């Protein structure tokens, strides 16, 4: 039986080769596409169509050379890159499913699909693409769970399946890929915990807008990480030890979770351009050791307490509202605000007791200040966000324990 199957496969390969020779005018000097790749492309084409307004597949005429098809790149007789759909912004994209025959393109190093309406589950055959380095299928309607065998693609460096409808847990095996550099799974419906990514190759991790839960293990992410976004999940527990290790971060967004404990002061010396820790359950004082060079710092809607540090006077957009900060606003913040060096200074809904600012001072048009609902009467009237409410000052009974 096995011998008969071998003979059958051999006959099929010979038959396809004959067809390809005819299609290519039997020019012996031309490289002819491997028959397995040829048949795989045919199957992939049958499962996908152009959306109205797209003509991406117009060049996919199988009486010609598939290596000249739009989105197909060959090396000798093998397909090494498959980029499906018109890459121009605003193009209509494709509709249909990803055919399991994709796994037959064993030399493939890059596979992408432009935004469109491709639906259905990811083929389990993806793990057969042992040379695949770049997999990006974002802004489509891919559903189902992530294949548990994705971790077998050991050469994978970028995994982007963002803005789809994926469900289930992130396979632990993904974290075992030693070359993995970029993981972008945001805007899906993924559940479970964040897997461990111990290898120093990882520098970009974006899991925002999912349904992830649980704690983050202190050594679950490598210090090589430069971009970390976990916002809009239901993650909880302390992150002090984890964040203290990630000193290469240039972007951090942990907003809209349930993280607890204190914020490590070391984080304010990291090369971060945007620090988003709002809407969590962080507690304790925030006293950076040196002037903060981060342009945007958002610590709003937490349970932070103690005085406002003058070290924040070098921040351009500072959101400290809706916390338990006490004492007076540092003069250095006021000076830089009036000099238009601070664009946003939101201090509303705290327990602040004073600010030294001339009631006739004019806030620069490029700057915003909100002092509403503190333990003081604002000496200057400014425009505040609508959600700050109409009350200018906290009731006296709320301020007694916060004074002194």
Coordinates of C-alpha atoms in Angstrom, one line a residue:
X1 CA 0.0 0.0 0.0
X2 CA 2.8 2.5 0.9
X3 CA 4.6 1.6 -2.3
X4 CA 1.5 2.2 -4.3
X5 CA 1.0 5.6 -2.7
X6 CA 4.6 6.6 -3.6
X7 CA 4.0 5.6 -7.2
X8 CA 0.7 7.6 -7.2
X9 CA 2.5 10.7 -5.8
X10 CA 5.2 10.4 -8.3
X11 CA 2.7 10.2 -11.2
X12 CA 1.0 13.3 -9.8
X13 CA 4.2 15.3 -9.6
X14 CA 5.1 14.2 -13.2
X15 CA 1.7 15.2 -14.5
X16 CA 1.9 18.7 -12.9
X17 CA 5.4 19.1 -14.2
X18 CA 4.2 18.4 -17.7
X19 CA 1.4 21.0 -17.3
X20 CA 3.9 23.5 -16.0
X21 CA 6.3 22.8 -18.9
X22 CA 3.4 23.5 -21.4
X23 CA 2.4 26.6 -19.5
X24 CA 5.9 27.9 -19.6
X25 CA 6.5 27.0 -23.2
X26 CA 8.9 24.2 -22.0
X27 CA 11.7 26.7 -21.8
X28 CA 14.5 24.7 -20.2
X29 CA 16.3 27.8 -19.0
X30 CA 13.4 28.9 -16.8
X31 CA 12.9 27.7 -13.2
X32 CA 9.6 25.9 -12.9
X33 CA 7.6 26.3 -9.7
X34 CA 7.7 23.2 -7.5
X35 CA 4.4 21.3 -8.3
X36 CA 3.5 21.1 -4.6
X37 CA 3.7 24.9 -4.3
X38 CA 1.7 25.2 -7.6
X39 CA -1.1 23.1 -6.3
X40 CA -1.1 24.9 -2.9
X41 CA -1.5 28.3 -4.6
X42 CA -4.4 27.0 -6.6
X43 CA -6.1 25.8 -3.4
X44 CA -5.4 29.1 -1.6
X45 CA -6.9 31.0 -4.6
X46 CA -10.1 28.9 -4.6
X47 CA -10.7 29.8 -0.9
X48 CA -10.4 33.6 -1.3
X49 CA -12.0 36.3 -3.5
X50 CA -11.5 40.0 -4.1
X51 CA -14.0 42.3 -2.3
X52 CA -15.9 44.7 -4.6
X53 CA -13.4 47.3 -5.8
X54 CA -10.4 45.0 -5.5
X55 CA -8.6 43.4 -8.4
X56 CA -5.7 41.8 -6.5
X57 CA -6.3 38.4 -8.0
X58 CA -6.5 39.7 -11.6
X59 CA -2.9 38.5 -12.2
X60 CA -3.4 35.0 -10.8
X61 CA -3.7 33.2 -14.1
X62 CA -2.5 29.7 -13.6
X63 CA -1.6 29.3 -17.3
X64 CA 1.3 31.7 -16.6
X65 CA 4.1 31.7 -14.1
X66 CA 2.8 31.9 -10.5
X67 CA 6.0 33.6 -9.5
X68 CA 4.8 36.6 -11.4
X69 CA 1.5 36.7 -9.5
X70 CA 0.8 39.8 -7.4
X71 CA 1.9 39.1 -3.8
X72 CA 4.0 36.0 -4.7
X73 CA 7.7 36.0 -4.2
X74 CA 9.8 33.0 -5.3
X75 CA 13.3 31.9 -4.7
X76 CA 14.2 29.5 -7.5
X77 CA 11.3 27.0 -7.7
X78 CA 9.8 27.7 -4.2
X79 CA 7.4 30.3 -2.9
X80 CA 9.1 32.2 -0.1
X81 CA 6.7 35.1 0.5
X82 CA 2.9 35.3 0.1
X83 CA 1.3 38.7 0.7
X84 CA -2.3 38.5 -0.1
X85 CA -4.3 41.6 -1.0
X86 CA -3.5 45.2 -2.2
X87 CA -1.3 46.7 0.5
X88 CA -2.4 50.3 -0.3
X89 CA -4.2 52.0 2.5
X90 CA -8.0 51.9 2.1
X91 CA -8.0 49.0 -0.4
X92 CA -11.1 46.8 -0.1
X93 CA -9.2 43.6 0.8
X94 CA -10.2 40.0 0.4
X95 CA -13.1 37.7 1.6
X96 CA -13.1 34.0 2.3
X97 CA -11.0 31.5 4.3
X98 CA -7.4 30.6 4.6
X99 CA -7.0 27.2 3.0
X100 CA -5.1 24.5 4.9
X101 CA -3.0 24.1 1.8
X102 CA -0.9 27.0 3.1
X103 CA 1.0 24.5 5.1
X104 CA 2.3 22.9 1.9
X105 CA 4.4 26.0 1.1
X106 CA 7.2 24.7 3.2
X107 CA 9.8 27.3 2.1
X108 CA 7.5 30.2 3.1
X109 CA 9.2 32.8 5.3
X110 CA 6.5 35.5 5.1
X111 CA 2.7 35.3 5.1
X112 CA 0.5 38.3 5.3
X113 CA -3.1 39.2 4.5
X114 CA -4.2 42.8 4.2
X115 CA -7.2 44.1 6.2
X116 CA -10.5 42.8 4.8
X117 CA -13.1 40.2 5.6
X118 CA -11.2 36.9 5.7
X119 CA -13.0 34.8 8.3
X120 CA -12.9 31.3 9.9
X121 CA -10.2 29.7 12.0
X122 CA -6.5 29.7 11.4
X123 CA -5.4 26.4 9.7
X124 CA -3.8 23.9 12.0
X125 CA -1.3 23.3 9.2
X126 CA 0.5 26.6 9.9
X127 CA 2.9 24.7 12.1
X128 CA 4.3 23.0 9.0
X129 CA 5.8 26.3 7.9
X130 CA 9.1 25.7 9.7
X131 CA 10.9 28.6 7.9
X132 CA 8.2 31.2 8.6
X133 CA 9.5 34.3 10.2
X134 CA 6.7 36.8 9.6
X135 CA 3.0 36.1 10.1
X136 CA 0.6 39.1 9.9
X137 CA -3.2 38.8 9.4
X138 CA -4.7 41.8 11.2
X139 CA -8.0 43.6 10.8
X140 CA -10.0 40.7 9.4
X141 CA -12.6 38.4 11.0
X142 CA -10.4 35.4 12.0
X143 CA -12.1 33.5 14.7
X144 CA -11.6 30.4 16.8
X145 CA -8.6 29.6 19.0
X146 CA -4.9 30.1 18.3
X147 CA -3.5 26.8 17.1
X148 CA -1.7 25.1 20.1
X149 CA 1.1 24.0 17.7
X150 CA 2.1 27.6 16.7
X151 CA 5.1 27.2 19.0
X152 CA 6.5 24.7 16.6
X153 CA 7.3 27.5 14.1
X154 CA 10.7 27.9 15.7
X155 CA 11.9 30.6 13.3
X156 CA 8.9 32.9 13.9
X157 CA 9.9 36.5 14.7
X158 CA 6.7 38.5 14.2
X159 CA 3.2 37.3 15.0
X160 CA 0.5 39.9 14.3
X161 CA -3.1 38.7 14.5
X162 CA -4.5 41.9 15.9
X163 CA -8.1 43.2 15.4
X164 CA -9.7 39.9 14.8
X165 CA -12.2 37.7 16.7
X166 CA -9.9 35.2 18.3
X167 CA -11.0 33.4 21.4
X168 CA -9.5 31.0 24.0
X169 CA -6.1 31.2 25.6
X170 CA -2.7 32.2 24.2
X171 CA -0.8 29.0 23.8
X172 CA 2.1 28.6 26.3
X173 CA 4.2 27.3 23.4
X174 CA 4.3 30.7 21.8
X175 CA 6.5 31.9 24.7
X176 CA 9.0 29.2 23.9
X177 CA 9.9 30.5 20.5
X178 CA 13.5 31.7 21.0
X179 CA 13.6 34.1 18.0
X180 CA 10.2 35.8 18.7
X181 CA 10.5 39.6 18.7
X182 CA 7.0 41.0 18.1
X183 CA 3.7 39.6 19.5
X184 CA 0.7 41.7 18.5
X185 CA -2.6 40.1 19.5
X186 CA -4.6 43.1 20.6
X187 CA -8.3 43.7 20.0
X188 CA -9.4 40.1 20.1
X189 CA -11.4 38.1 22.7
X190 CA -8.6 36.1 24.2
X191 CA -8.9 34.8 27.8
X192 CA -6.7 33.2 30.4
X193 CA -3.4 34.5 31.6
X194 CA -0.4 36.2 30.0
X195 CA 2.1 33.4 29.1
X196 CA 5.8 33.7 30.0
X197 CA 8.1 35.1 27.4
X198 CA 11.5 34.4 28.9
X199 CA 13.7 35.0 25.9
X200 CA 15.6 38.3 25.3
X201 CA 14.6 38.4 21.7
X202 CA 11.1 39.8 22.6
X203 CA 10.9 43.6 22.3
X204 CA 7.2 44.3 21.4
X205 CA 4.2 42.8 23.3
X206 CA 0.7 44.2 22.6
X207 CA -2.2 42.3 24.2
X208 CA -4.5 45.2 24.9
X209 CA -8.3 45.0 24.5
X210 CA -8.8 41.3 25.4
X211 CA -10.3 39.5 28.4
X212 CA -7.0 38.3 30.0
X213 CA -7.0 37.7 33.7
X214 CA -4.7 36.7 36.5
X215 CA -1.3 37.9 37.9
X216 CA 1.9 38.7 36.0
X217 CA 4.8 36.6 37.2
X218 CA 7.8 38.9 38.1
X219 CA 10.1 37.2 35.6
X220 CA 7.5 36.5 33.0
X221 CA 8.8 39.2 30.6
X222 CA 12.4 39.8 29.5
X223 CA 14.4 43.0 30.2
X224 CA 14.8 43.4 26.4
X225 CA 11.1 44.5 26.2
X226 CA 10.7 48.0 24.7
X227 CA 7.0 48.2 24.1
X228 CA 4.4 46.7 26.5
X229 CA 0.6 47.3 26.2
X230 CA -1.8 45.2 28.4
X231 CA -4.6 47.8 28.7
X232 CA -8.3 47.0 28.7
X233 CA -8.0 43.6 30.3
X234 CA -8.8 42.2 33.8
X235 CA -5.3 41.6 35.0
X236 CA -4.6 42.0 38.7
X237 CA -2.0 41.8 41.4
X238 CA 1.2 43.7 42.0
X239 CA 3.7 44.5 39.2
X240 CA 6.4 46.2 41.2
X241 CA 9.0 43.5 40.7
X242 CA 8.1 42.9 37.1
X243 CA 8.3 46.6 36.1
X244 CA 11.5 47.2 38.0
X245 CA 13.3 44.8 35.6
X246 CA 12.0 46.3 32.3
X247 CA 14.5 49.2 32.1
X248 CA 14.5 49.3 28.3
X249 CA 10.8 50.2 28.0
X250 CA 10.0 53.2 25.8
X251 CA 6.2 52.7 25.9
X252 CA 4.1 51.3 28.8
X253 CA 0.4 51.0 29.0
X254 CA -1.2 49.0 31.8
X255 CA -4.4 51.1 32.0
X256 CA -7.8 49.8 32.7
X257 CA -6.9 46.7 34.7
X258 CA -6.9 45.9 38.4
X259 CA -3.3 46.1 39.2
X260 CA -2.4 46.7 42.9
X261 CA 0.5 47.7 45.1
X262 CA 3.0 50.5 44.6
X263 CA 4.6 51.8 41.5
X264 CA 8.3 51.3 41.3
X265 CA 10.1 54.7 41.3
X266 CA 12.7 53.4 39.0
X267 CA 10.2 53.4 36.2
X268 CA 10.3 57.2 36.0
X269 CA 13.9 57.0 34.9
X270 CA 13.3 54.6 32.0
X271 CA 13.4 55.9 28.4
X272 CA 9.6 56.0 28.2
X273 CA 7.8 58.5 26.0
X274 CA 4.3 57.5 27.1
X275 CA 3.5 56.1 30.6
X276 CA -0.1 54.9 31.0
X277 CA -1.0 53.5 34.4
X278 CA -4.5 55.0 34.8
X279 CA -7.6 53.2 36.1
X280 CA -6.0 50.6 38.3
X281 CA -5.8 50.1 42.0
X282 CA -2.2 51.4 42.6
X283 CA -1.6 52.7 46.1
X284 CA 1.1 54.6 48.0
X285 CA 3.2 57.7 47.4
X286 CA 4.8 58.6 44.1
X287 CA 8.2 60.2 44.7
X288 CA 10.6 60.0 41.8
X289 CA 14.3 60.4 42.7
X290 CA 15.0 62.8 39.8
X291 CA 13.3 65.0 37.3
X292 CA 10.9 63.0 35.2
X293 CA 11.8 63.2 31.4
X294 CA 8.7 61.3 30.3
X295 CA 6.5 63.6 28.1
X296 CA 3.2 62.0 29.1
X297 CA 2.4 60.5 32.5
X298 CA -1.1 59.3 33.3
X299 CA -1.6 58.0 36.9
X300 CA -5.2 59.1 37.1
X301 CA -8.0 57.0 38.7
X302 CA -5.9 55.1 41.2
X303 CA -5.5 55.2 45.0
X304 CA -2.2 57.0 45.1
X305 CA -1.5 59.2 48.1
X306 CA 1.0 61.6 49.7
X307 CA 2.3 64.9 48.2
X308 CA 2.7 65.7 44.6
X309 CA 6.4 65.6 43.8
X310 CA 8.1 68.6 42.2
X311 CA 10.0 66.2 40.0
X312 CA 6.9 66.0 37.8
X313 CA 7.4 69.6 36.7
X314 CA 9.3 68.6 33.6
X315 CA 6.4 66.4 32.3
X316 CA 4.4 67.9 29.4
X317 CA 1.1 66.1 30.0
X318 CA 0.5 65.1 33.7
X319 CA -2.7 63.4 34.8
X320 CA -2.8 62.9 38.6
X321 CA -6.6 63.4 38.9
X322 CA -8.9 61.1 40.9
X323 CA -6.4 59.9 43.5
X324 CA -5.7 60.7 47.2
X325 CA -2.9 63.2 46.7
X326 CA -2.6 65.7 49.6
X327 CA -0.7 68.9 50.5
X328 CA 0.0 71.9 48.2
X329 CA 0.7 71.9 44.5
X330 CA 4.5 72.4 44.0
X331 CA 5.4 75.9 42.8
X332 CA 7.6 74.4 40.1
X333 CA 4.6 72.9 38.4
X334 CA 2.8 76.3 38.5
X335 CA 5.8 78.1 37.1
X336 CA 6.2 75.8 34.2
X337 CA 2.5 75.8 33.5
X338 CA 2.4 79.6 33.2
X339 CA 5.4 79.4 31.0
X340 CA 3.5 77.1 28.7
X341 CA 6.0 74.2 29.3
X342 CA 3.2 72.1 30.7
X343 CA 0.4 71.4 28.3
X344 CA -1.9 69.4 30.6
X345 CA -2.0 69.5 34.4
X346 CA -5.1 67.6 35.7
X347 CA -5.2 67.6 39.6
X348 CA -9.0 67.4 40.1
X349 CA -10.6 65.0 42.5
X350 CA -7.8 64.7 45.1
X351 CA -7.4 66.2 48.6
X352 CA -5.0 69.0 47.8
X353 CA -5.1 71.9 50.2
X354 CA -3.5 74.8 48.3
X355 CA -1.8 76.3 45.2
X356 CA 0.2 79.5 45.0
X357 CA -1.1 81.2 41.8
X358 CA -2.3 84.7 41.2
X359 CA -6.0 84.9 40.7
X360 CA -5.4 87.2 37.8
X361 CA -2.8 84.9 36.1
X362 CA -3.6 83.9 32.6
X363 CA -3.2 80.2 31.7
X364 CA -1.6 79.9 28.2
X365 CA -4.0 78.9 25.5
X366 CA -1.9 75.9 24.8
X367 CA -2.2 74.7 28.4
X368 CA -5.0 73.1 30.5
X369 CA -5.3 73.2 34.3
X370 CA -8.0 71.6 36.4
X371 CA -8.1 71.9 40.2
X372 CA -11.7 71.0 40.8
X373 CA -13.0 69.1 43.8
X374 CA -10.0 69.3 46.2
X375 CA -9.8 70.5 49.8
X376 CA -9.4 74.1 48.7
X377 CA -11.3 76.8 46.8
X378 CA -9.6 77.0 43.4
X379 CA -8.0 80.5 43.3
X380 CA -8.4 80.6 39.5
X381 CA -11.3 79.4 37.3
X382 CA -10.3 77.1 34.5
X383 CA -12.1 74.9 32.1
X384 CA -12.2 71.3 33.3
X385 CA -13.3 68.1 31.6
X386 CA -17.0 67.6 31.7
X387 CA -16.7 64.4 33.8
X388 CA -15.0 66.4 36.6
X389 CA -18.4 67.5 37.6
X390 CA -19.7 70.9 38.8
X391 CA -18.6 70.9 42.4
X392 CA -15.6 73.2 42.9
X393 CA -14.6 72.0 46.4
X394 CA -14.9 68.8 48.4
X395 CA -17.2 68.9 51.4
X396 CA -15.4 69.9 54.6
X397 CA -16.1 66.6 56.3
X398 CA -14.1 64.7 53.6
X399 CA -11.0 66.9 54.1
X400 CA -10.4 66.7 57.9
X401 CA -8.4 63.5 57.8
X402 CA -6.3 64.6 54.8
X403 CA -5.1 67.9 56.3
X404 CA -1.9 68.4 58.2

